[in-house]
PDB file of C-alpha atoms and ligand atoms in Angstrom:
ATOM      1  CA  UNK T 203     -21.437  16.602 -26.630  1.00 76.00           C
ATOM      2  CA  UNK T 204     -20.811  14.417 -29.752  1.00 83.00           C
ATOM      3  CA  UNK T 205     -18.056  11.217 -29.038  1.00 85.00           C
ATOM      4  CA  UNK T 206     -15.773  10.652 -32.142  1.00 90.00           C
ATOM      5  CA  UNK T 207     -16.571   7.066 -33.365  1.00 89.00           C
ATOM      6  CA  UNK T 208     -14.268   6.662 -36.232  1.00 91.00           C
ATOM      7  CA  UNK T 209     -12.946   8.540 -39.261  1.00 95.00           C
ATOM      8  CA  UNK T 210     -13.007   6.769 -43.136  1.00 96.00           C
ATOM      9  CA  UNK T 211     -11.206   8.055 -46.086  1.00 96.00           C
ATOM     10  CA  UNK T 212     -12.935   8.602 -49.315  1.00 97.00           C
ATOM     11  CA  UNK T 213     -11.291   8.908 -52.053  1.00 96.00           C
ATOM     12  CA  UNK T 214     -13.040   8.209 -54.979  1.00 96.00           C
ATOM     13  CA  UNK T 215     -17.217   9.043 -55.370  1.00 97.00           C
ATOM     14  CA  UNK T 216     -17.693   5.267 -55.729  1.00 98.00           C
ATOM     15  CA  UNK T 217     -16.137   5.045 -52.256  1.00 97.00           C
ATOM     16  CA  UNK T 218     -18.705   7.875 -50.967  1.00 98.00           C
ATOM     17  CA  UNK T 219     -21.731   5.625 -52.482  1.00 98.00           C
ATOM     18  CA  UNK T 220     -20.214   2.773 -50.928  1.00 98.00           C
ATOM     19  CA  UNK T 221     -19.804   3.681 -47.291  1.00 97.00           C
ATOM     20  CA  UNK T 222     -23.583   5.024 -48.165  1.00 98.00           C
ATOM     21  CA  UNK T 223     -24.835   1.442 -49.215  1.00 98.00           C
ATOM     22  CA  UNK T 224     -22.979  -0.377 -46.758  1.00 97.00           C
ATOM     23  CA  UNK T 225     -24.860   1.950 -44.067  1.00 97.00           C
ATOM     24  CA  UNK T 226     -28.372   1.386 -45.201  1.00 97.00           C
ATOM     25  CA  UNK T 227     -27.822  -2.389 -44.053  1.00 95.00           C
ATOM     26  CA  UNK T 228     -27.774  -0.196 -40.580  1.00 95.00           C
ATOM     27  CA  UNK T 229     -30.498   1.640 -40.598  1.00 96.00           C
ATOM     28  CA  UNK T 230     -33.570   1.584 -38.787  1.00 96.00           C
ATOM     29  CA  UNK T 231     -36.936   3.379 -38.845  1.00 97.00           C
ATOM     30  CA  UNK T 232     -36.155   5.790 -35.885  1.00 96.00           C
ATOM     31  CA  UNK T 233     -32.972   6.917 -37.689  1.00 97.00           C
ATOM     32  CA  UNK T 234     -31.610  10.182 -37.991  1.00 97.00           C
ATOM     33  CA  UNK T 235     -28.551  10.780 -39.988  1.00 98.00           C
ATOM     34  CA  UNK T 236     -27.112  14.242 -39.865  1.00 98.00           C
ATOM     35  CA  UNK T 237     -24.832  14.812 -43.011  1.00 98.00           C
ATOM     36  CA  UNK T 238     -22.072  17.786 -42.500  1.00 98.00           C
ATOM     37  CA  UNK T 239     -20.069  19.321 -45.019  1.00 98.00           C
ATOM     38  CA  UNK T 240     -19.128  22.229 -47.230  1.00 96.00           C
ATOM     39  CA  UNK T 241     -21.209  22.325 -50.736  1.00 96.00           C
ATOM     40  CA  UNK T 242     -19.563  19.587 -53.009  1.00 96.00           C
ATOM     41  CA  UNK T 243     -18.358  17.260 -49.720  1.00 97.00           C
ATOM     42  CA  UNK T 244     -20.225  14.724 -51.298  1.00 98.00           C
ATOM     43  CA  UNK T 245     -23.545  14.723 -49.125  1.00 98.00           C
ATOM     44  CA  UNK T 246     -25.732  13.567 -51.843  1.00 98.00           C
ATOM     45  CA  UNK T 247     -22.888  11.165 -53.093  1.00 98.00           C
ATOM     46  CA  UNK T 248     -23.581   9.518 -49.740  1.00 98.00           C
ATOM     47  CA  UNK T 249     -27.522   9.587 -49.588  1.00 98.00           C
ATOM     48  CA  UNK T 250     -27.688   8.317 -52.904  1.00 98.00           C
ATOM     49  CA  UNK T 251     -25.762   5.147 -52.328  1.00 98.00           C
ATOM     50  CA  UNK T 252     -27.477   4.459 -49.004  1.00 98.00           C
ATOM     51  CA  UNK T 253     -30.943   5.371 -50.675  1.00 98.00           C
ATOM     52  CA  UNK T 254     -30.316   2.688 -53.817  1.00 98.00           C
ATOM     53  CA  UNK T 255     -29.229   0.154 -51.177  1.00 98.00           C
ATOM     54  CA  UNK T 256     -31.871   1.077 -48.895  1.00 98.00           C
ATOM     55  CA  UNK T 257     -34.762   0.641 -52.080  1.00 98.00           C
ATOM     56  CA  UNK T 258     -32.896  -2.102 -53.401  1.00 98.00           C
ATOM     57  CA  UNK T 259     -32.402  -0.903 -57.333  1.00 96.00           C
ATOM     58  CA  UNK T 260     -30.372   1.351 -58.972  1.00 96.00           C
ATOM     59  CA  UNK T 261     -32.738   4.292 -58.632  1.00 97.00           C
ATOM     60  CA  UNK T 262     -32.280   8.252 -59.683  1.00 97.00           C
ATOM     61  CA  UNK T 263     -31.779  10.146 -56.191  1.00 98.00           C
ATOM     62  CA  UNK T 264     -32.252  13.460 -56.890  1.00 97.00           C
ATOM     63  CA  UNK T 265     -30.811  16.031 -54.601  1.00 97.00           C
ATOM     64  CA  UNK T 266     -33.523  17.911 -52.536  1.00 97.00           C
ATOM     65  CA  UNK T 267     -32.406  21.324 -52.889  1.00 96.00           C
ATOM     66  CA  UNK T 268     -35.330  23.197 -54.344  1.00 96.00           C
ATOM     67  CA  UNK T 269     -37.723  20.723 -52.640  1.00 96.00           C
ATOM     68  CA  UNK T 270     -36.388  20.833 -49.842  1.00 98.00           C
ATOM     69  CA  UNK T 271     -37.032  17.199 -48.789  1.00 98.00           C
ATOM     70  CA  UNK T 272     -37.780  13.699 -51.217  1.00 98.00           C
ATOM     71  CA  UNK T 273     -39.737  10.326 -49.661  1.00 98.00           C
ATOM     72  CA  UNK T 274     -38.760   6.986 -50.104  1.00 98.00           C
ATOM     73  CA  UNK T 275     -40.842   4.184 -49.290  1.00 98.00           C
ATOM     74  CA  UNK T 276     -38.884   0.702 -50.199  1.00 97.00           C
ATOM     75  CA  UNK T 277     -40.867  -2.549 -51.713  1.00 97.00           C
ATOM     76  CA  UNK T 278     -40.305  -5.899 -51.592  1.00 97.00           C
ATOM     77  CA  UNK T 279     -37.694  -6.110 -53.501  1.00 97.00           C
ATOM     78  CA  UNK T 280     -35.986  -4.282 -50.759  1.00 97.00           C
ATOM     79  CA  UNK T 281     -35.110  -6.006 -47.240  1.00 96.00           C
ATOM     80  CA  UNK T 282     -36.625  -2.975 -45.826  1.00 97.00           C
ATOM     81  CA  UNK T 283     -39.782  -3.674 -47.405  1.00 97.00           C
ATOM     82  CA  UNK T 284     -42.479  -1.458 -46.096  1.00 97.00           C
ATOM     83  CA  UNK T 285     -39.982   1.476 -44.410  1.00 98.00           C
ATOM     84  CA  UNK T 286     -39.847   4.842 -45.506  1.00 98.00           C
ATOM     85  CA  UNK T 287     -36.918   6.874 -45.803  1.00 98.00           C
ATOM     86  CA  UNK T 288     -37.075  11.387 -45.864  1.00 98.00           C
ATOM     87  CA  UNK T 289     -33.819  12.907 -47.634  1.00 98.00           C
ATOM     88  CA  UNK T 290     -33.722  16.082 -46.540  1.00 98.00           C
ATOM     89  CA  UNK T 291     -31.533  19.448 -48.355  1.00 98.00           C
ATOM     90  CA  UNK T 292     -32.132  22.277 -45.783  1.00 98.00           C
ATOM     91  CA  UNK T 293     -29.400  24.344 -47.327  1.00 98.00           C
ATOM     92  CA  UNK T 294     -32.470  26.855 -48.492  1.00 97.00           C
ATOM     93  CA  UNK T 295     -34.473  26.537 -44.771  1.00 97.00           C
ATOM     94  CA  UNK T 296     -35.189  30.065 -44.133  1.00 96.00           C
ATOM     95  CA  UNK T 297     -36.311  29.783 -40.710  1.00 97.00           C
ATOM     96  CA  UNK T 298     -36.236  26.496 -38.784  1.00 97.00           C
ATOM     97  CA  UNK T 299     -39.905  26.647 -37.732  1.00 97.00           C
ATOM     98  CA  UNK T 300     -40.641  26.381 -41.378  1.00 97.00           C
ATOM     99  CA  UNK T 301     -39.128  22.805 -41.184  1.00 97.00           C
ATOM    100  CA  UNK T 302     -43.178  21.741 -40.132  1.00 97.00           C
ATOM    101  CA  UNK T 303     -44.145  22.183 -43.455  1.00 97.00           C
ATOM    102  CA  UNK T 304     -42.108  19.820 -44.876  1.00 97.00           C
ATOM    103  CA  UNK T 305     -42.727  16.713 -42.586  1.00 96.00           C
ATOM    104  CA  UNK T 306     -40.925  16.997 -39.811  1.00 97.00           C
ATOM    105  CA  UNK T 307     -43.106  15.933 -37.699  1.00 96.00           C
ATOM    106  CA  UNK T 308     -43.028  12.282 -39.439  1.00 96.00           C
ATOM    107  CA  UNK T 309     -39.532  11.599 -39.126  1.00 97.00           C
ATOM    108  CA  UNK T 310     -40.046   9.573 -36.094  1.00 94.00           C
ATOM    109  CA  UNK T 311     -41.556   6.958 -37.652  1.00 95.00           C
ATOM    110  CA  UNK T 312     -39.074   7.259 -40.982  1.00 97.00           C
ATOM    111  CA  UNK T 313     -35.715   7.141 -41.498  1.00 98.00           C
ATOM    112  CA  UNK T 314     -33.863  10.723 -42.093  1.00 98.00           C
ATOM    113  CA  UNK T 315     -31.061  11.749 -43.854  1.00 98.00           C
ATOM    114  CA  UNK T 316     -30.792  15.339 -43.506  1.00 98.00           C
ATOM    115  CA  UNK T 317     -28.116  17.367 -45.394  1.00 98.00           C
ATOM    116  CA  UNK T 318     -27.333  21.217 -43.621  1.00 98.00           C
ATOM    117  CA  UNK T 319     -28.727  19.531 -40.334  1.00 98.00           C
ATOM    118  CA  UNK T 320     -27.848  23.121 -38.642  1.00 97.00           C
ATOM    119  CA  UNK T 321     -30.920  25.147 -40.550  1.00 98.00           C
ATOM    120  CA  UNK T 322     -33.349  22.384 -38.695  1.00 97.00           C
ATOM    121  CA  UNK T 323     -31.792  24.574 -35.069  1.00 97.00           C
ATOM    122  CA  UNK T 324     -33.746  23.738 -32.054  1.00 97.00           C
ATOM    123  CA  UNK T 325     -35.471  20.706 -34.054  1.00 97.00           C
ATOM    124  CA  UNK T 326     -32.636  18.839 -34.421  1.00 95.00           C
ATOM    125  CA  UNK T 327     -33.039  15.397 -32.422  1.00 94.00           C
ATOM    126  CA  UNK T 328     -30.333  14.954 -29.531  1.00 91.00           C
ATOM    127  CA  UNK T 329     -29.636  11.433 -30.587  1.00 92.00           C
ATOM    128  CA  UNK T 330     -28.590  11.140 -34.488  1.00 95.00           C
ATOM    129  CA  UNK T 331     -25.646   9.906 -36.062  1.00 96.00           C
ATOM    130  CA  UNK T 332     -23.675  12.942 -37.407  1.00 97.00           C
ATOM    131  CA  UNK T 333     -21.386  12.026 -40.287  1.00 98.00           C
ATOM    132  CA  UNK T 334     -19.503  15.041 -41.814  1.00 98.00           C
ATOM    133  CA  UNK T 335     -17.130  14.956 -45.023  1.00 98.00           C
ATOM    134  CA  UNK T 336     -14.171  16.970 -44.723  1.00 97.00           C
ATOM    135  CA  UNK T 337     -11.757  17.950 -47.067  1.00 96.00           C
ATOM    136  CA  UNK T 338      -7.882  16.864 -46.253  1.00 92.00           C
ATOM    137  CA  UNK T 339      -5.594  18.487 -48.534  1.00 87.00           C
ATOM    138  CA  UNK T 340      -7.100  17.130 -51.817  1.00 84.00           C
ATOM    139  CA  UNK T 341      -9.074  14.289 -50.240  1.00 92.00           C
ATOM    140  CA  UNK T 342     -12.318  13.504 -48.197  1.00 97.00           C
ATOM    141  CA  UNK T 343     -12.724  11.785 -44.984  1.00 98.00           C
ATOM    142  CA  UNK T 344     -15.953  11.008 -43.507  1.00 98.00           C
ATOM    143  CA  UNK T 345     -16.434  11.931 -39.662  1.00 97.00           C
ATOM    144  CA  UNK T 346     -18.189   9.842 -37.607  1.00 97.00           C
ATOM    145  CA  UNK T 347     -19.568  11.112 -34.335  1.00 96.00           C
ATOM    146  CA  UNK T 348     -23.057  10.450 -31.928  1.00 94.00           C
ATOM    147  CA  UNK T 349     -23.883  11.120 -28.542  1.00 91.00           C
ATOM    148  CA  UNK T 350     -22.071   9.417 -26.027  1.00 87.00           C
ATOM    149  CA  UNK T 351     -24.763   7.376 -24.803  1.00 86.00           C
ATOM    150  CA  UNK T 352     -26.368   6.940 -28.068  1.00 88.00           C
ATOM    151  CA  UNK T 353     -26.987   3.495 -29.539  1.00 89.00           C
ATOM    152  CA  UNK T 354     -24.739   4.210 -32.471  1.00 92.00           C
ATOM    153  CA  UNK T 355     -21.784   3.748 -30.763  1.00 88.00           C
ATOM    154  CA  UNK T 356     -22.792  -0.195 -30.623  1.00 88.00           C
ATOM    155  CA  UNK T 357     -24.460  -0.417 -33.813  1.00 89.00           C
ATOM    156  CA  UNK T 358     -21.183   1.165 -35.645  1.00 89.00           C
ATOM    157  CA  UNK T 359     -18.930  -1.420 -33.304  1.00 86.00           C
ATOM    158  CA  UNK T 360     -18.043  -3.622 -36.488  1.00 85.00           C
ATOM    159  CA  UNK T 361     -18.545  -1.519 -38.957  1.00 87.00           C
TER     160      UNK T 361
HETATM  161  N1  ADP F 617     -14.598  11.072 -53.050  1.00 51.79           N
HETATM  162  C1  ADP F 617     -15.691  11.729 -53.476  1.00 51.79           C
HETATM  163  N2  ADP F 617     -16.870  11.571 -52.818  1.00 51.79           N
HETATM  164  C2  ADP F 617     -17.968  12.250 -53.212  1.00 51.79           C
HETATM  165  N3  ADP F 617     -18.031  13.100 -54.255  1.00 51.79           N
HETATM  166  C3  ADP F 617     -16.895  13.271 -54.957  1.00 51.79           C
HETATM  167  C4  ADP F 617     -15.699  12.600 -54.601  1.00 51.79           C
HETATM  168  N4  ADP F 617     -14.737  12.987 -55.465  1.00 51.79           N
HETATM  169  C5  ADP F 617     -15.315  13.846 -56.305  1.00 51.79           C
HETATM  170  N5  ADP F 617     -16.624  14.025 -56.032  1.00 51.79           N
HETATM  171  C6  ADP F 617     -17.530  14.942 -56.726  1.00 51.79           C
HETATM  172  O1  ADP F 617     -17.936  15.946 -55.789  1.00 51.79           O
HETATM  173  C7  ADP F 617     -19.291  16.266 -55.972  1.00 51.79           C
HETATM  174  C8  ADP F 617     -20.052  16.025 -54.676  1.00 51.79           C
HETATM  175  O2  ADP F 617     -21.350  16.493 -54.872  1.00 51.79           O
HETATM  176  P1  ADP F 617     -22.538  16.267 -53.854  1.00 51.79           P
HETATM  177  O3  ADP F 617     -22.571  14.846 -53.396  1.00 51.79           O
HETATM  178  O4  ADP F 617     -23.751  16.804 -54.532  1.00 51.79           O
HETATM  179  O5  ADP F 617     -22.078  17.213 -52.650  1.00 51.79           O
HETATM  180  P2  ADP F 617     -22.934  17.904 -51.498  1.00 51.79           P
HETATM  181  O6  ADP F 617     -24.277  17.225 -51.415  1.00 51.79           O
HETATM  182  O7  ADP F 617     -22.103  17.702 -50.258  1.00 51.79           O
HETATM  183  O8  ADP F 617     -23.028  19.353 -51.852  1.00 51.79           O
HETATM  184  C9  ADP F 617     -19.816  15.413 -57.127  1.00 51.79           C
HETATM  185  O9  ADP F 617     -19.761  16.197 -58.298  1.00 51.79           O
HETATM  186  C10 ADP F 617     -18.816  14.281 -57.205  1.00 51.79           C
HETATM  187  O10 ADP F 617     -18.676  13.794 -58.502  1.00 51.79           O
HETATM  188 MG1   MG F 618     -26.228  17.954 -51.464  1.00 51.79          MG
END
């Protein structure tokens, strides 16, 4: 069972990137971020401004959706020199065994943001942050919700 933690209006794309950036000074290798939301929630919005943060520079984030997943790996320009981050799209996962050959097994030791966390099934991790965009009227709010006993519910006290 997922906890709510807190909800957060978005209502521009600059506020999407925003919440995105100010997340990356979160993040951890060990991280997995589940991102819900109909096509056009603003999934990618998100991932790209916590990516740019998370590398440092104003880089192009493209979406994963034919490749299915993109790696990061931040210099020292970034104050998460040395980390690497795996964006995931698994809108086009067929079958969630298939999620092997794209890395899966690495994300352990990574940090992952992983859009249409549902197609990963069984090989989803317990413990993830699950943020999903929803549409309210003709606005977004992003959903915040973990496991109860999950460290996010600290790390997200002052956020
Ligand atoms: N508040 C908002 N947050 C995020 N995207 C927005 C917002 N308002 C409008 N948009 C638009 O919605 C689209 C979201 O696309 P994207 O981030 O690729 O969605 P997803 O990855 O969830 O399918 C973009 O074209 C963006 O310009
Ligand atoms: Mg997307």
């Amino acid at each position: 069972m997922l906890a709510n933690l807190q909800s957060i209006s978005l209502p521009t794309e600059a506020e999407t990137q925003a919440l995105g950036a100010r997340l990356a000074s979160l993040v951890q290798p060990g991280d997995f971020i589940a991102l819900r939301g109909p096509l056009g929630a603003g999934k990618t919005t998100l991932a790209r401004g916590l990516i740019c943060a998370f590398m440092g520079e104003e880089i192009e984030v493209p979406s994963p959706t034919f490749t299915l997943v993109q790696r990061y790996e931040a210099g020292l320009i970034s104050s998460h020199n040395g980390q690497d981050l795996m964006h995931f799209d698994l809108y086009r996962l067929e079958d969630p065994d298939d999620i092997w050959e794209l890395g899966w097994e690495e994300i352990g030791a990574s940090i992952a943001l992983v859009e249409w966390p549902q197609k990963a099934g069984p090989h989803l991790p317990a413990d993830h942050l699950d943020i999903e965009i929803k549409f309210e009227g003709n606005h977004r709010i992003a959903c915040f919700s973990a496991p109860a006993t999950s460290v996010w519910k600290e790390r997200l006290h002052d956020f």
